[in-house]
Coordinates of C-alpha atoms in Angstrom, one line a residue:
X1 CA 59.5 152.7 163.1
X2 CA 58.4 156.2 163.0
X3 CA 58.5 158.4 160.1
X4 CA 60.8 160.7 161.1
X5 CA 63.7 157.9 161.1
X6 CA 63.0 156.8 157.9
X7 CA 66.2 158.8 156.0
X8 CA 68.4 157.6 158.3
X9 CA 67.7 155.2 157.9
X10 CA 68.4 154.1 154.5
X11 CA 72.0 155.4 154.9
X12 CA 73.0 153.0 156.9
X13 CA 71.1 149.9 154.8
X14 CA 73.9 150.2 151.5
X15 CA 76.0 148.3 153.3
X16 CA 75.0 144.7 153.5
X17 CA 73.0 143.9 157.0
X18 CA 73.4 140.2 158.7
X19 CA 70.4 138.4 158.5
X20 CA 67.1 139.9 159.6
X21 CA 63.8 138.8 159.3
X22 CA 62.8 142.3 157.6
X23 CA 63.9 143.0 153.8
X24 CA 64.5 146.2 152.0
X25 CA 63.2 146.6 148.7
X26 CA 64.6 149.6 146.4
X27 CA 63.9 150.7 143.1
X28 CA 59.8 149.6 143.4
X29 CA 58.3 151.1 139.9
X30 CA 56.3 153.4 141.5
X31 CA 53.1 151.6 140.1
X32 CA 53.3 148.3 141.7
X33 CA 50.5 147.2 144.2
X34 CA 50.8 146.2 147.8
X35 CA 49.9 142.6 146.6
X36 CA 52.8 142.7 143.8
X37 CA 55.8 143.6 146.5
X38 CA 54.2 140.9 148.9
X39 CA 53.9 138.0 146.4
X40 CA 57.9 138.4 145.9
X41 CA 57.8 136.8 149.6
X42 CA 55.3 134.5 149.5
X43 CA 56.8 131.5 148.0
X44 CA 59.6 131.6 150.8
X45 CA 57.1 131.3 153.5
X46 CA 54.2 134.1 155.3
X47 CA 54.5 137.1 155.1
X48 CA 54.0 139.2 158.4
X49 CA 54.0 142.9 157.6
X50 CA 54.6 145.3 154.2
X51 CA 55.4 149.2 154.3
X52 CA 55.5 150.8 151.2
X53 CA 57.6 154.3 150.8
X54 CA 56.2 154.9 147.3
X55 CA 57.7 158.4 147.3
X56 CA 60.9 156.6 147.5
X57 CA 60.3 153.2 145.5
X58 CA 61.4 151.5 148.3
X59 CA 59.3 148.8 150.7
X60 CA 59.9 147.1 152.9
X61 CA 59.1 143.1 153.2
X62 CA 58.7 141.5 156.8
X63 CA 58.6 137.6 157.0
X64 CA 57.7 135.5 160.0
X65 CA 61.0 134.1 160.6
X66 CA 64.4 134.5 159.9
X67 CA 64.9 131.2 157.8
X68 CA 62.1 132.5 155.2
X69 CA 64.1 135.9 154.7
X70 CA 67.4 134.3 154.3
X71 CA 66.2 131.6 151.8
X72 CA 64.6 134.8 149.8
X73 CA 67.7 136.8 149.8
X74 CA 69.6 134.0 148.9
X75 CA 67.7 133.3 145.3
X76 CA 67.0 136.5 145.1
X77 CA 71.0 137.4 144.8
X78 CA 71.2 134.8 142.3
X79 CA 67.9 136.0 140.3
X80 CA 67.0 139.2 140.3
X81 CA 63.3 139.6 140.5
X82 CA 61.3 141.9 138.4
X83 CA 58.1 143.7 139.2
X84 CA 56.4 145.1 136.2
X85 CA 59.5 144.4 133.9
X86 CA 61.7 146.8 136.4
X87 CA 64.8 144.8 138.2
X88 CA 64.3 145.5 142.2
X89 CA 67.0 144.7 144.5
X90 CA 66.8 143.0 147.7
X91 CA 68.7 142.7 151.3
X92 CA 68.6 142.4 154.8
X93 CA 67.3 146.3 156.5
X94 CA 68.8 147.0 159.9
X95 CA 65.4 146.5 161.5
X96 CA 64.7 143.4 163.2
X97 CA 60.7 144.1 163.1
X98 CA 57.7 146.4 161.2
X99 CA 56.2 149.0 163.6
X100 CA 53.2 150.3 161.4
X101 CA 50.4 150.6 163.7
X102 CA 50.1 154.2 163.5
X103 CA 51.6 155.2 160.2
X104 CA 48.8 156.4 158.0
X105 CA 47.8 154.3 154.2
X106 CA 48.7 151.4 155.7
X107 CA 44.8 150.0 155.5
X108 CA 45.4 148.9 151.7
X109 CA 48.6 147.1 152.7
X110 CA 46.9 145.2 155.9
X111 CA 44.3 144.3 153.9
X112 CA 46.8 143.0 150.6
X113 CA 48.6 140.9 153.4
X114 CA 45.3 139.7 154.6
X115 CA 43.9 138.8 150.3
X116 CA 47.3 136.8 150.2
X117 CA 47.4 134.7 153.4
X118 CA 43.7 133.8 152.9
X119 CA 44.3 132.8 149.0
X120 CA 47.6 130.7 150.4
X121 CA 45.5 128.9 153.2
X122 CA 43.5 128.2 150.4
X123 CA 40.1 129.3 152.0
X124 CA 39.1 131.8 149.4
X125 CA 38.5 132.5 145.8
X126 CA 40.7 135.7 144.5
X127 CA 37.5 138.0 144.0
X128 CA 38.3 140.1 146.8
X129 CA 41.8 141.4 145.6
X130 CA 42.8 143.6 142.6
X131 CA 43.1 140.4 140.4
X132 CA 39.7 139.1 140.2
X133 CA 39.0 140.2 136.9
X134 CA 41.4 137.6 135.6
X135 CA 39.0 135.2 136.4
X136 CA 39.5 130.8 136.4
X137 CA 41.5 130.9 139.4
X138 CA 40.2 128.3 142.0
X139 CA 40.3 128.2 145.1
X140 CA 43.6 126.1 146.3
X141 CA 44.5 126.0 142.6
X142 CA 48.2 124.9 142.5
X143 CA 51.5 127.3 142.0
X144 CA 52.7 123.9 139.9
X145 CA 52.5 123.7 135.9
X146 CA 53.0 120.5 133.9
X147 CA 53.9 121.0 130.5
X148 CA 54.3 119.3 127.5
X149 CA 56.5 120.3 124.6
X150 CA 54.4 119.0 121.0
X151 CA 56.2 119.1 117.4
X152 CA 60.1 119.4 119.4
X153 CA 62.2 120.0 116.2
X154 CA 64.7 122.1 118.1
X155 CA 66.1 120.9 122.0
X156 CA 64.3 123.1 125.0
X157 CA 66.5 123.5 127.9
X158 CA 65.7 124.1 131.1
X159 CA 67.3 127.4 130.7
X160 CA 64.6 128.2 128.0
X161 CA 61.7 127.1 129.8
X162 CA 63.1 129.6 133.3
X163 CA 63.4 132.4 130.9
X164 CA 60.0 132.3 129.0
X165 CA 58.1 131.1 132.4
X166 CA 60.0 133.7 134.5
X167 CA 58.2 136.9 133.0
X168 CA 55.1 136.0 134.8
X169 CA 56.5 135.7 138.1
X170 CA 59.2 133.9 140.1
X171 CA 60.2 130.5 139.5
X172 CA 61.2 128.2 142.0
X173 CA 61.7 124.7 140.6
X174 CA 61.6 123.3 137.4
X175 CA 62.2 119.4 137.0
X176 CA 62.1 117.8 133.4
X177 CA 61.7 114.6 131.9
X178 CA 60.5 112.3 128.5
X179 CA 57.0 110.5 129.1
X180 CA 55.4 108.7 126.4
X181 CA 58.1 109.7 123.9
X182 CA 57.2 113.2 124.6
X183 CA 59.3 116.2 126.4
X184 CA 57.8 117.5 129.7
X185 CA 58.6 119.4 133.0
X186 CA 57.1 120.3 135.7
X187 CA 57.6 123.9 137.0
X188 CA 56.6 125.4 140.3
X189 CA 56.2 129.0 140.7
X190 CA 56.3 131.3 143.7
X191 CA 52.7 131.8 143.4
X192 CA 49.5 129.8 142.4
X193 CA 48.4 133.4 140.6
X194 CA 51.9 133.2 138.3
X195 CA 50.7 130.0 137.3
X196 CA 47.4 130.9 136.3
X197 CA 49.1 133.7 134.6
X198 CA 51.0 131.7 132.5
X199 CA 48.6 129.2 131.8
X200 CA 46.4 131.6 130.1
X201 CA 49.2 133.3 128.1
X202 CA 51.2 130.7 127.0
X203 CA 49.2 127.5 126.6
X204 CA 49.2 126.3 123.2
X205 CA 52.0 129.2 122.3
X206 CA 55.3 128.2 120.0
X207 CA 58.6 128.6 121.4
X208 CA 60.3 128.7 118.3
X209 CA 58.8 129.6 114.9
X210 CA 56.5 126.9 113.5
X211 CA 57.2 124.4 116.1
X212 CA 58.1 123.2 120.3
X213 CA 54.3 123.8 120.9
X214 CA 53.4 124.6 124.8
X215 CA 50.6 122.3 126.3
X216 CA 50.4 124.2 130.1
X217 CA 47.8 122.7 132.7
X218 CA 48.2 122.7 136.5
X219 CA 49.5 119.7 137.7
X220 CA 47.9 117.7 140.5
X221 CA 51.1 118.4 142.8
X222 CA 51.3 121.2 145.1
X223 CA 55.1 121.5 145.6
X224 CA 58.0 120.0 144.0
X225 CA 60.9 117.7 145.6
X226 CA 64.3 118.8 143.5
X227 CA 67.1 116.3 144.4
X228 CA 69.3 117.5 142.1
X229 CA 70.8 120.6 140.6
X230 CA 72.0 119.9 136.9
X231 CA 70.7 120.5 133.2
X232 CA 67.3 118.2 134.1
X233 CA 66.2 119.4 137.5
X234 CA 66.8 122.4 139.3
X235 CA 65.5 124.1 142.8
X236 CA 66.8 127.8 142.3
X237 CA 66.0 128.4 146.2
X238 CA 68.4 125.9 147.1
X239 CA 72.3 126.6 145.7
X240 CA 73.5 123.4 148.2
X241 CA 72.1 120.6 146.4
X242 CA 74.6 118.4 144.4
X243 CA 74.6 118.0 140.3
X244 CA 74.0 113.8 141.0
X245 CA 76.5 113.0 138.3
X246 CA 79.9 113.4 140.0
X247 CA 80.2 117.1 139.2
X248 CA 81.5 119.5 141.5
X249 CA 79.1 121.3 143.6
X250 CA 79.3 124.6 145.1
X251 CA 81.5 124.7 148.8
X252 CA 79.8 126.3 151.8
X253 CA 82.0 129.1 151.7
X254 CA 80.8 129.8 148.0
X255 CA 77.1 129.6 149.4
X256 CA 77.7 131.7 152.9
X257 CA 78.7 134.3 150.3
X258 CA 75.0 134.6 148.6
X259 CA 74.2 136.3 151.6
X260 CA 75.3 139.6 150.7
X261 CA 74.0 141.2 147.4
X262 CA 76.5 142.1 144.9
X263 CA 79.3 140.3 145.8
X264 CA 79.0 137.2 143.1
X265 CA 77.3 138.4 140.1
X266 CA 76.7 134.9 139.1
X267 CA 76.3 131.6 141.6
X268 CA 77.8 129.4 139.6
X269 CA 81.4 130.2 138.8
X270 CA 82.6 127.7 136.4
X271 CA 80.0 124.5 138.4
X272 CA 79.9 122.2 134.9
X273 CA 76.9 120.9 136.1
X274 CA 74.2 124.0 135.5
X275 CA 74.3 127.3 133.8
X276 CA 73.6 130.3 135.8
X277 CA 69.9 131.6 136.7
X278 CA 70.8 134.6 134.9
X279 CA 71.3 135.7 132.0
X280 CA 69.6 133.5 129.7
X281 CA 69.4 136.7 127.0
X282 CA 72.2 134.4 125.5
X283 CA 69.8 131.9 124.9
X284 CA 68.3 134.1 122.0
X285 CA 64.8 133.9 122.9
X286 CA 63.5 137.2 121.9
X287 CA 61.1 137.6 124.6
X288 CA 60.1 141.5 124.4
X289 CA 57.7 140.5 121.9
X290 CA 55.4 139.3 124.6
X291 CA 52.3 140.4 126.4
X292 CA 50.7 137.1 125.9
X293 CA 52.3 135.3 123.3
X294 CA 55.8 134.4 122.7
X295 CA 56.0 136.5 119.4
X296 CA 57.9 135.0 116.3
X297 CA 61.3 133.9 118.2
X298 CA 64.2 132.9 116.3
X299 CA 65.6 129.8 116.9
X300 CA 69.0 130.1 118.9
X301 CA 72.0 129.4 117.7
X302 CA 72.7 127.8 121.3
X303 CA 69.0 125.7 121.1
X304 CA 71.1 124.2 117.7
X305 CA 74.0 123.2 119.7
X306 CA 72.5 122.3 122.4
X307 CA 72.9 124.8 125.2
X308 CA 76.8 125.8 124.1
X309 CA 76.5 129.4 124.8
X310 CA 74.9 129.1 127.9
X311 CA 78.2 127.5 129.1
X312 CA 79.9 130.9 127.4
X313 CA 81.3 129.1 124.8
X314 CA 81.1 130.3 121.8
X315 CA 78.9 128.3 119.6
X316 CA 80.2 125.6 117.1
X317 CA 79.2 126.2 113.4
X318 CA 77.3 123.6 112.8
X319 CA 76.8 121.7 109.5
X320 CA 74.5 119.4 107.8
X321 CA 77.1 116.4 107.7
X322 CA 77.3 113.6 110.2
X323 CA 79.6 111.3 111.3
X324 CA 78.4 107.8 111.8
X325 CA 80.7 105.6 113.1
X326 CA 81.3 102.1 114.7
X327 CA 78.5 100.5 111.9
X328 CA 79.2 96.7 111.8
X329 CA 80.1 96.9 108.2
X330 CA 79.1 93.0 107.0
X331 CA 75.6 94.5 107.3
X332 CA 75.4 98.2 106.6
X333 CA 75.2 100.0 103.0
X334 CA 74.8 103.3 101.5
X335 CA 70.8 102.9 101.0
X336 CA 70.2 101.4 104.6
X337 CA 71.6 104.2 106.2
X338 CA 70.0 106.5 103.9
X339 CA 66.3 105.2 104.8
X340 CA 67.4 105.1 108.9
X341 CA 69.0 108.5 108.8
X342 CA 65.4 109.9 106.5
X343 CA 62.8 109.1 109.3
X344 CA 64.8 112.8 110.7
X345 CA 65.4 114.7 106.8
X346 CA 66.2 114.3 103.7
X347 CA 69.6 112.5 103.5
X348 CA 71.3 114.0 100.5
X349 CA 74.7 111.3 100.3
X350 CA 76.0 109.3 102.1
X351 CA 79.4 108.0 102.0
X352 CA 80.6 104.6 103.5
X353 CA 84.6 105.3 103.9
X354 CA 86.6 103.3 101.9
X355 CA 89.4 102.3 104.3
X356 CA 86.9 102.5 107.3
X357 CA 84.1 100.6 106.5
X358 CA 82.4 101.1 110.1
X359 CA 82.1 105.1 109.7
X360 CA 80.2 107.1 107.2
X361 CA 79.5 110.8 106.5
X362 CA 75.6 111.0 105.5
X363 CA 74.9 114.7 104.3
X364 CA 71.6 116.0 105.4
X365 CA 69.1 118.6 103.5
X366 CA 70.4 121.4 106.4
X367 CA 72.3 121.7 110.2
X368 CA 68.3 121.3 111.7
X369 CA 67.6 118.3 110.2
X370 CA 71.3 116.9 111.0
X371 CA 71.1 117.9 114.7
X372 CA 68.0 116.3 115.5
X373 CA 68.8 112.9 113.7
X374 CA 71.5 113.3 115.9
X375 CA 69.8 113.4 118.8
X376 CA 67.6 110.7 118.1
X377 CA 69.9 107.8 116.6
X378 CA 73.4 108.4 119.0
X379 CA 73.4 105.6 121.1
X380 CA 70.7 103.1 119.2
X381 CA 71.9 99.5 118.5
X382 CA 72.0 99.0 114.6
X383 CA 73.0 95.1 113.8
X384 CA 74.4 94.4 117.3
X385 CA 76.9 97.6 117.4
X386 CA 76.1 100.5 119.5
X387 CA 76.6 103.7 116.6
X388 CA 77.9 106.8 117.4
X389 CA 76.6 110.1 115.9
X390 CA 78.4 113.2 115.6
X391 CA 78.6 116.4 113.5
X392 CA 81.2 116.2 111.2
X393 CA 83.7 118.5 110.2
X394 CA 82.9 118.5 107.0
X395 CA 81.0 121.0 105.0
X396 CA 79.8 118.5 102.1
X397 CA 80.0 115.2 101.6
X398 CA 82.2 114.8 97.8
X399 CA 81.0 112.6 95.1
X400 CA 83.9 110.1 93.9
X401 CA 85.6 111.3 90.8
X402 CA 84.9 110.1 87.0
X403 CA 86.4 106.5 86.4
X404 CA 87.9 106.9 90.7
X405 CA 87.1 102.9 92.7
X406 CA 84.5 103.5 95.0
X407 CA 82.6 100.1 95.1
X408 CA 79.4 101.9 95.4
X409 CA 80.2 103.1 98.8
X410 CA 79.1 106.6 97.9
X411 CA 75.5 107.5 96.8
X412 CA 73.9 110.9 96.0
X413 CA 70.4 110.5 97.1
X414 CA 69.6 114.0 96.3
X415 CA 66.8 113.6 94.0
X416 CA 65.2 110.5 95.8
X417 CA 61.5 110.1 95.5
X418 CA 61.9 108.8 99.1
X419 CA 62.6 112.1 100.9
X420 CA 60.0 112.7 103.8
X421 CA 60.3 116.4 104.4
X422 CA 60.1 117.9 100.6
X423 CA 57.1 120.1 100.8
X424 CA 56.7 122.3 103.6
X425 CA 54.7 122.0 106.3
X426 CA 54.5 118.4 105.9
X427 CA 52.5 116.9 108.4
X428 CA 55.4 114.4 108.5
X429 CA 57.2 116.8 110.3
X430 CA 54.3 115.8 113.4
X431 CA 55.4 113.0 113.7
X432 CA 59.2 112.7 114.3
X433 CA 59.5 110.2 117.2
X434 CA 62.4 108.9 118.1
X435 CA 63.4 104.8 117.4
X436 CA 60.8 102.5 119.0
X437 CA 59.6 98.8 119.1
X438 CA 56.4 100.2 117.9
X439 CA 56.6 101.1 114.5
X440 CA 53.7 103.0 112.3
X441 CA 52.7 101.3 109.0
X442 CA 51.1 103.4 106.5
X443 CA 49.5 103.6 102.8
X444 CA 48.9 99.9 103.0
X445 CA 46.1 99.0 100.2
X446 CA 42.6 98.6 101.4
X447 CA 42.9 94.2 100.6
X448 CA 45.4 93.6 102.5
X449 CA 45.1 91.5 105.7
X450 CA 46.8 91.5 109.5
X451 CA 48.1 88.0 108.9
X452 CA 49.6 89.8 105.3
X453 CA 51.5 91.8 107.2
X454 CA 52.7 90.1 110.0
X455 CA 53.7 87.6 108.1
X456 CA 55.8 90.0 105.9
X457 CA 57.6 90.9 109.3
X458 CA 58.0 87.7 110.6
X459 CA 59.3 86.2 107.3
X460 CA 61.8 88.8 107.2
X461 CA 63.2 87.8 110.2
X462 CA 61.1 89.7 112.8
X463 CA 59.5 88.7 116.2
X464 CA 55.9 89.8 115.9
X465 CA 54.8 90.6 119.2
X466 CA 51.6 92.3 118.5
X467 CA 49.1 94.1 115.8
X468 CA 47.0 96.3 115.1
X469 CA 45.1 98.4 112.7
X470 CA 43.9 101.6 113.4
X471 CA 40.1 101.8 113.9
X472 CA 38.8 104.6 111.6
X473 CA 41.4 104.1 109.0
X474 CA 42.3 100.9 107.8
X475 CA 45.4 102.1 105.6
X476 CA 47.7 102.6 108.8
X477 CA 48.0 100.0 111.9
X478 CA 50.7 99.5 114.3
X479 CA 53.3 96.6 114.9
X480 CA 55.2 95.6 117.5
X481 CA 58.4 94.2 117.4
X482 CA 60.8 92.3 119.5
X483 CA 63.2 94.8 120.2
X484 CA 63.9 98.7 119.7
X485 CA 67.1 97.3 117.4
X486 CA 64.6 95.0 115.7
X487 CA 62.4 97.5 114.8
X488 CA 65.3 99.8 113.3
X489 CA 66.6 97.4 111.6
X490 CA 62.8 96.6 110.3
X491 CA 62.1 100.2 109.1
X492 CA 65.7 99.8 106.9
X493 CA 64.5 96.5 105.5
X494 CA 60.6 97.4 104.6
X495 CA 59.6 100.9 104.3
X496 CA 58.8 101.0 101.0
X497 CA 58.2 97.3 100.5
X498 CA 55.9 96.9 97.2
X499 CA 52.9 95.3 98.5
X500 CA 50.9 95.3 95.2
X501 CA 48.3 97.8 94.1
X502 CA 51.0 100.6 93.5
X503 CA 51.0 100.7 97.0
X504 CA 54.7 101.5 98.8
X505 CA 54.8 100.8 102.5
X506 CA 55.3 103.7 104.6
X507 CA 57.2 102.9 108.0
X508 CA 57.8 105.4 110.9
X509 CA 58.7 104.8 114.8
X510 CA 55.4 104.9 116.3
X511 CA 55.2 107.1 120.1
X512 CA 52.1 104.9 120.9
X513 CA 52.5 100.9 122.4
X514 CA 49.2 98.2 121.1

């Protein structure tokens, strides 16, 4: 391609090209290095040649095979990428190869090309290219992150996690999960450099204010296998793969349209199985705050309804009162539920319904503390019924009126000595887990013995499978029970049991197993 050509040819390249194994690149900030516009190729497959036209932030991108370039156009129509914070825009050039042997300044992009290929045979440490003085990146290192979400008080979505991890470079898959009681994913980037990027900046960072604490460390995996495309898992190279759960996925004719920018704004028109890969300013993440750190981000709206206005639906008003319902009512009361539903806030009243025994409103101290007590108790087995947890559509939860029957089915537990979460910054706020056969005793006096205990458990009814007290600190041990419903059913029953001593017994759900 000689010089002379090049105004031509851009004419002809605003309407969209077929397939070709060379990319146009416009609107290139006219800072960006060689290695920058090259590393937006990389994770698709080699790259073979670069040409930069600086005077016209525009480049040009050639991959070694056809496949590569229409895999990259195809995420990148559904992402845009961004170089230096600037949206670039990507599609097919007329050309069918780079000619740059005699064009002049094309020494620094040769030699980029050369930096990157070495780094991505893994042959060579990064200290001949413009990003050594980063430093910590090994040889080989992977382009996959696992991380772990501490202190999670407020649901992370996978949209979340793209948006934050995005601004460091472009993300290809992101798979999450629970392990040990604890929220993780694993998310491969484009580039093992974007990963050590976002490593450094973001490990040990809040998402929200306060809490959702980032643990980031490389993972021992080099790639990622995405099955699925839904809310857990997502491959945002591949728009083909089904949702797994029987929701519709896209037709090929939806996907043979990717191919030409612009037509589709976004690539998932109306799927109910995923949001779309852009756009996740909805998600209220404030994220010009960064270099480096997250800044103080608010928490969403949509994080408290659990990813409504991703879905563009406008979010629910949510309130502090729950509906509980299908409770076997021989067995439930007013107090019990007030102890179950305070391992997750402090319950203010609850109120067992007079002509429906098996539902009951329970107020909480605010919509945070509902939502995640919520989260955690939906679903759980309380004396052989599976309950059913809900928002209600109540603001408040009323107090009968003087002299009105009420057989104690409504309590006002506002003032309760019991609540967990009174002062702030309680560390019991550390150590919200949700319901598990393992439960965490605490504040037990310094006489009392293992055989004490377990045969507190057992005598109440309990299968004690196992005990032990904690090593450096004798006032807190562990017990397991027979059964997840066993141990919820425990925590209602015991936590705080008088054992003597002006001691109370303190029980939580433990994340740990004996």
């Amino acid at each position: 391609m000689a010089n002379g050509t090049d105004s031509k040819t851009y004419k002809g390249e605003r309407s969209p090209c077929g397939p070709s194994r060379v990319l146009h690149v416009r609107k290139v900030p006219i800072e960006v290095s060689e290695a920058e516009v090259i590393s937006l190729g990389v994770p698709f497959g080699k790259v073979t040649n670069l040409l930069m036209l600086k005077g016209k932030n525009q480049a040009f991108i050639e991959m070694a095979s056809e496949e590569a370039a229409i895999t990259m156009v195809n995420y990148y129509t559904t992402a845009t990428p961004h170089v230096r914070n600037q949206p670039v825009y990507i599609q097919y050039s007329n050309h069918r190869e780079l000619k740059t042997d005699n064009l002049l300044n094309q020494g620094r992009a040769q030699a980029a090309l050369q930096a990157v290929n070495a780094v991505h045979s893994g042959n060579m440490s990064l200290s001949g290219t413009a990003t050594a003085s980063d430093g910590g990146m090994m040889p080989g290192q992977s382009p996959v992150l696992r991380l772990i979400v501490e202190n999670l008080y407020y649901p992370v979505s996978l949209e979340v996690l793209h948006q934050i991890f995005s601004k460091f470079g472009t993300v290809l898959k992101i798979i999450t999960f629970t392990k040990n009681n604890q929220f993780q994913a694993l998310l491969q980037y484009a580039d093992p450099m974007n990963a050590h990027h976002a490593k450094v900046a973001l490990d040990g960072q809040n998402i929200y204010n306060g809490c959702c604490t980032l643990r980031v460390e490389f993972s021992k995996l080099t790639s990622l296998n995405v099955k699925y495309n839904n809310d857990k898992s997502r491959d945002f190279t591949r728009l083909d793969l089904p949702s797994g759960d029987g929701q519709p996925t896209l037709d090929p004719t939806m996907q043979t349209a990717f191919g030409a920018p612009g037509i589709i704004s976004s690539p998932y028109p109306g799927a109910a199985g995923f949001a779309p890969a852009i756009g996740f300013h909805q998600a209220g993440l404030s994220m010009q705050t960064m270099p480096g750190a997250l800044g103080p981000l608010t928490i969403p709206s949509s994080a408290m309804t659990g990813r409504m206005t991703i879905h563009g639906m406008a979010p629910t008003t949510i309130h502090s009162v729950l509906l509980v319902s299908n409770l076997n009512p021989d067995n439930i009361s007013p107090h019990g539920l007030f102890i179950l539903f305070g391992v997750y806030g402090d319950v203010h009243r609850v109120k067992i319904l007079f002509n429906k025994k098996e539902n009951a409103l329970i107020q909480m101290a605010d919509a945070t503390q509902a939502q995640l007590a919520m989260s955690h108790l939906n679903g759980q087995r309380l004396y052989g019924k599976v309950i059913r947890v809900t928002i209600s559509k109540h603001q408040t939860v009323q107090l009968p009126r003087e002299g009105q029957e009420d057989q104690g089915l409504t309590k006002d537990f506002s003032g309760s000595p019991l609540h967990r979460f009174k002062k702030p910054g309680s560390k019991n706020f550390q150590n919200i887990f949700p319901p598990s056969a393992t439960l965490h005793l605490s504040n037990i006096p310094p006489s009392t013995t293992d055989d004490f205990l377990k045969d507190l458990f057992a005598g109440s009814g309990y299968t004690v499978k196992a005990f032990k007290f904690f090593q450096k600190d004798r006032k807190m041990a562990l017990i397991q029970l027979g059964s997840v419903e066993e141990a919820i059913q425990a925590l209602i029953d015991l936590h705080n049991h008088d054992l003597g001593e002006n001691h109370h017994l303190r029980v939580s759900f433990s994340k740990s197993t004996i």
